[in-house]
XYZ file of C-alpha atoms in Angstrom:
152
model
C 0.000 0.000 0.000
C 2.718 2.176 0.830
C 4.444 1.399 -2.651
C 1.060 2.446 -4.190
C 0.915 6.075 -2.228
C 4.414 6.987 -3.041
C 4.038 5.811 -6.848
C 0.035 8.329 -6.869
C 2.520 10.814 -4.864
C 5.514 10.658 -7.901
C 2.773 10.630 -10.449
C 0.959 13.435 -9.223
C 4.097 15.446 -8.779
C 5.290 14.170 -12.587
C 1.703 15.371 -13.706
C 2.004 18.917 -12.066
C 5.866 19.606 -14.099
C 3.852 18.735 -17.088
C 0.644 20.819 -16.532
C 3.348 23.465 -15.871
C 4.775 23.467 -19.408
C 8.390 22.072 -17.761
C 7.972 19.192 -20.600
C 11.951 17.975 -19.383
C 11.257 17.786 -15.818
C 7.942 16.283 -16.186
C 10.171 13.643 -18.379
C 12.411 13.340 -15.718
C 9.948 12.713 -13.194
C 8.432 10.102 -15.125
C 11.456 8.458 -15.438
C 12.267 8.347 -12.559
C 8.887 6.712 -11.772
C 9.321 4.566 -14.313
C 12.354 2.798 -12.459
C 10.858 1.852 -9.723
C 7.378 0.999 -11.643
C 8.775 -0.038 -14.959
C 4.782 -1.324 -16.185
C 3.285 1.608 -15.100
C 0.655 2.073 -18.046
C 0.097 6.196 -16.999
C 3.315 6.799 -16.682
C 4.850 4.967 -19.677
C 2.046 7.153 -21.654
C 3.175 10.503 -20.070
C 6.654 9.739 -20.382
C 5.651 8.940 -24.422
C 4.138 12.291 -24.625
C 6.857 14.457 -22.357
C 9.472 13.131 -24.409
C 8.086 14.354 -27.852
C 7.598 17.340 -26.715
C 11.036 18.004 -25.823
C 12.239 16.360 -29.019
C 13.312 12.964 -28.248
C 10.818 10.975 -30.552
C 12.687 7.440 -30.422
C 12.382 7.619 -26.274
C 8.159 8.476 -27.292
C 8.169 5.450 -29.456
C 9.608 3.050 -27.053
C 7.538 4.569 -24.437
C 4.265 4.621 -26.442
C 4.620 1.145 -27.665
C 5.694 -0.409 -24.114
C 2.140 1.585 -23.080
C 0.120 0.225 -25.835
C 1.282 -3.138 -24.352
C -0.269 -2.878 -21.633
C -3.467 -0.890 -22.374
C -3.861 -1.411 -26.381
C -7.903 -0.093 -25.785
C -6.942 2.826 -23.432
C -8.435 5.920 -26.204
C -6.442 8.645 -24.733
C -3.216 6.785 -25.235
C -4.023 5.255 -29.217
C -4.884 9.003 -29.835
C -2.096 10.416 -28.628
C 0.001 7.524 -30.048
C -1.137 8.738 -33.557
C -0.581 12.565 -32.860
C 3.187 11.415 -32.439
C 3.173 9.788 -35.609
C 1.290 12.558 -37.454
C 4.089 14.855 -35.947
C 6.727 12.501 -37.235
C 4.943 13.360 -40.716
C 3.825 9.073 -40.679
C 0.436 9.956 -41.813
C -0.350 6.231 -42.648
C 0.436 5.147 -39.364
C -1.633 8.129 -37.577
C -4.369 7.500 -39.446
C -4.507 3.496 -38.148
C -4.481 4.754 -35.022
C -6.791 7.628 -34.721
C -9.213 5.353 -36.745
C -8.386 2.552 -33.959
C -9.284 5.156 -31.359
C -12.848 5.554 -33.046
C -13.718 1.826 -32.727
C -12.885 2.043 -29.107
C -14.498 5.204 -28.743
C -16.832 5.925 -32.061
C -17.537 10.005 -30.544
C -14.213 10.072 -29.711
C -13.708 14.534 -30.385
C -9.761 14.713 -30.228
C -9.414 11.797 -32.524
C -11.819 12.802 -34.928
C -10.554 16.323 -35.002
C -6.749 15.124 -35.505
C -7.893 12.474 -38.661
C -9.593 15.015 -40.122
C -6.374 17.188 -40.061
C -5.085 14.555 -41.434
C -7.123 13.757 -44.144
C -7.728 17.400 -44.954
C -3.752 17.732 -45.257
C -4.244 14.501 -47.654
C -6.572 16.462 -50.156
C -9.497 14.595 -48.681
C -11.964 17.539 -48.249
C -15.342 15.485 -47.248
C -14.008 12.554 -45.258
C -12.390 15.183 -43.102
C -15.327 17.768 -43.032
C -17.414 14.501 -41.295
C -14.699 14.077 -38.991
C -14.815 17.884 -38.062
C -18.359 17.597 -37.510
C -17.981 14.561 -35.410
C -15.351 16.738 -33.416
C -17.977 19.051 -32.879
C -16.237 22.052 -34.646
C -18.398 24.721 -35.992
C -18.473 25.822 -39.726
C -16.477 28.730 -39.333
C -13.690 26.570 -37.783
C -13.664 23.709 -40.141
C -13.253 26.042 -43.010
C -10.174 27.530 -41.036
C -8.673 23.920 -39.999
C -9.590 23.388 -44.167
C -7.556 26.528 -44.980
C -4.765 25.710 -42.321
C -4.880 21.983 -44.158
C -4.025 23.682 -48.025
C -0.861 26.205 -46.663
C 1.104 22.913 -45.359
C-alpha cells in the first residue's frame, strides 16, 4: 500500500511539471517513476508524450509502444500515439491509429478532429469535413482547420 501512495505521490508530482509546461522535468519525473514501476501504463504514456515534446521521438516510441502493451484499448493513449506519428509526418500510421481510437471510442472529439487534419492535409476535403463535424467544430472553424490543411 505504501508502494502504491508513493508511486500516486511521484505521479501526481510528474503530472504537475507537465501541466506546468516544464515538458523535461515532467520527463524526468516520469522516469524516474518509471524505475521503480517499470509497467506503469500512466506513466509509460506521459513519459511517451513528455518526451516528444522536448524532441526525443525514439524515447516516445519506445515509451508509447511499451504503453500500448499494456493498455492497447486505453483511447487517450491510441490518440495520442497517432498525434506522435502525425508529428513525425507518418500519416499512414496516424491515421490506423486515430481510426483505432474511433472503434474504441466511435464520438471520440480529439481523434476525430486530428484524422480530419489529417485527411484534410491529404486532399481529402469530405471525409475530413465529417470528422470535423464529429469533433464538434463549428463551420467557421472547419473552413479555417480546411484553410490551415491547403498552406502545409
Amino acid at each position: 500500500r505504501n508502494g502504491s501512495s508513493e508511486r500516486d505521490s511521484a505521479f501526481q508530482a510528474a503530472r504537475e511539471k507537465e501541466w506546468s509546461g516544464d515538458y523535461s522535468a515532467a520527463l524526468a519525473a516520469y522516469q524516474t517513476l518509471l524505475e521503480t514501476h517499470p509497467q506503469d501504463g500512466p506513466s509509460l504514456h506521459r513519459h511517451a508524450v513528455c518526451a516528444d515534446m522536448c524532441g526525443q521521438p525514439a524515447v516516445a516510441e519506445v515509451s508509447f509502444q511499451q504503453a500500448l502493451s499494456l493498455a492497447p484499448e486505453d483511447v487517450e493513449l491510441v490518440c495520442d500515439c497517432g498525434f506522435h506519428y502525425q508529428s513525425q509526418g507518418n500519416a499512414a500510421a496516424a491515421q490506423h491509429y486515430y481510426e483505432h481510437a474511433l472503434t474504441l471510442a466511435p464520438e471520440h472529439q480529439r481523434a476525430h478532429n486530428h484524422l480530419g487534419i489529417l485527411l484534410s492535409e491529404a486532399g481529402q476535403q469530405t471525409p475530413a469535413q465529417q470528422h470535423f463535424v464529429h469533433a464538434g467544430l463549428n463551420q467557421q472553424q472547419i473552413a479555417d482547420n480546411l484553410q490551415q490543411a491547403q498552406l502545409r
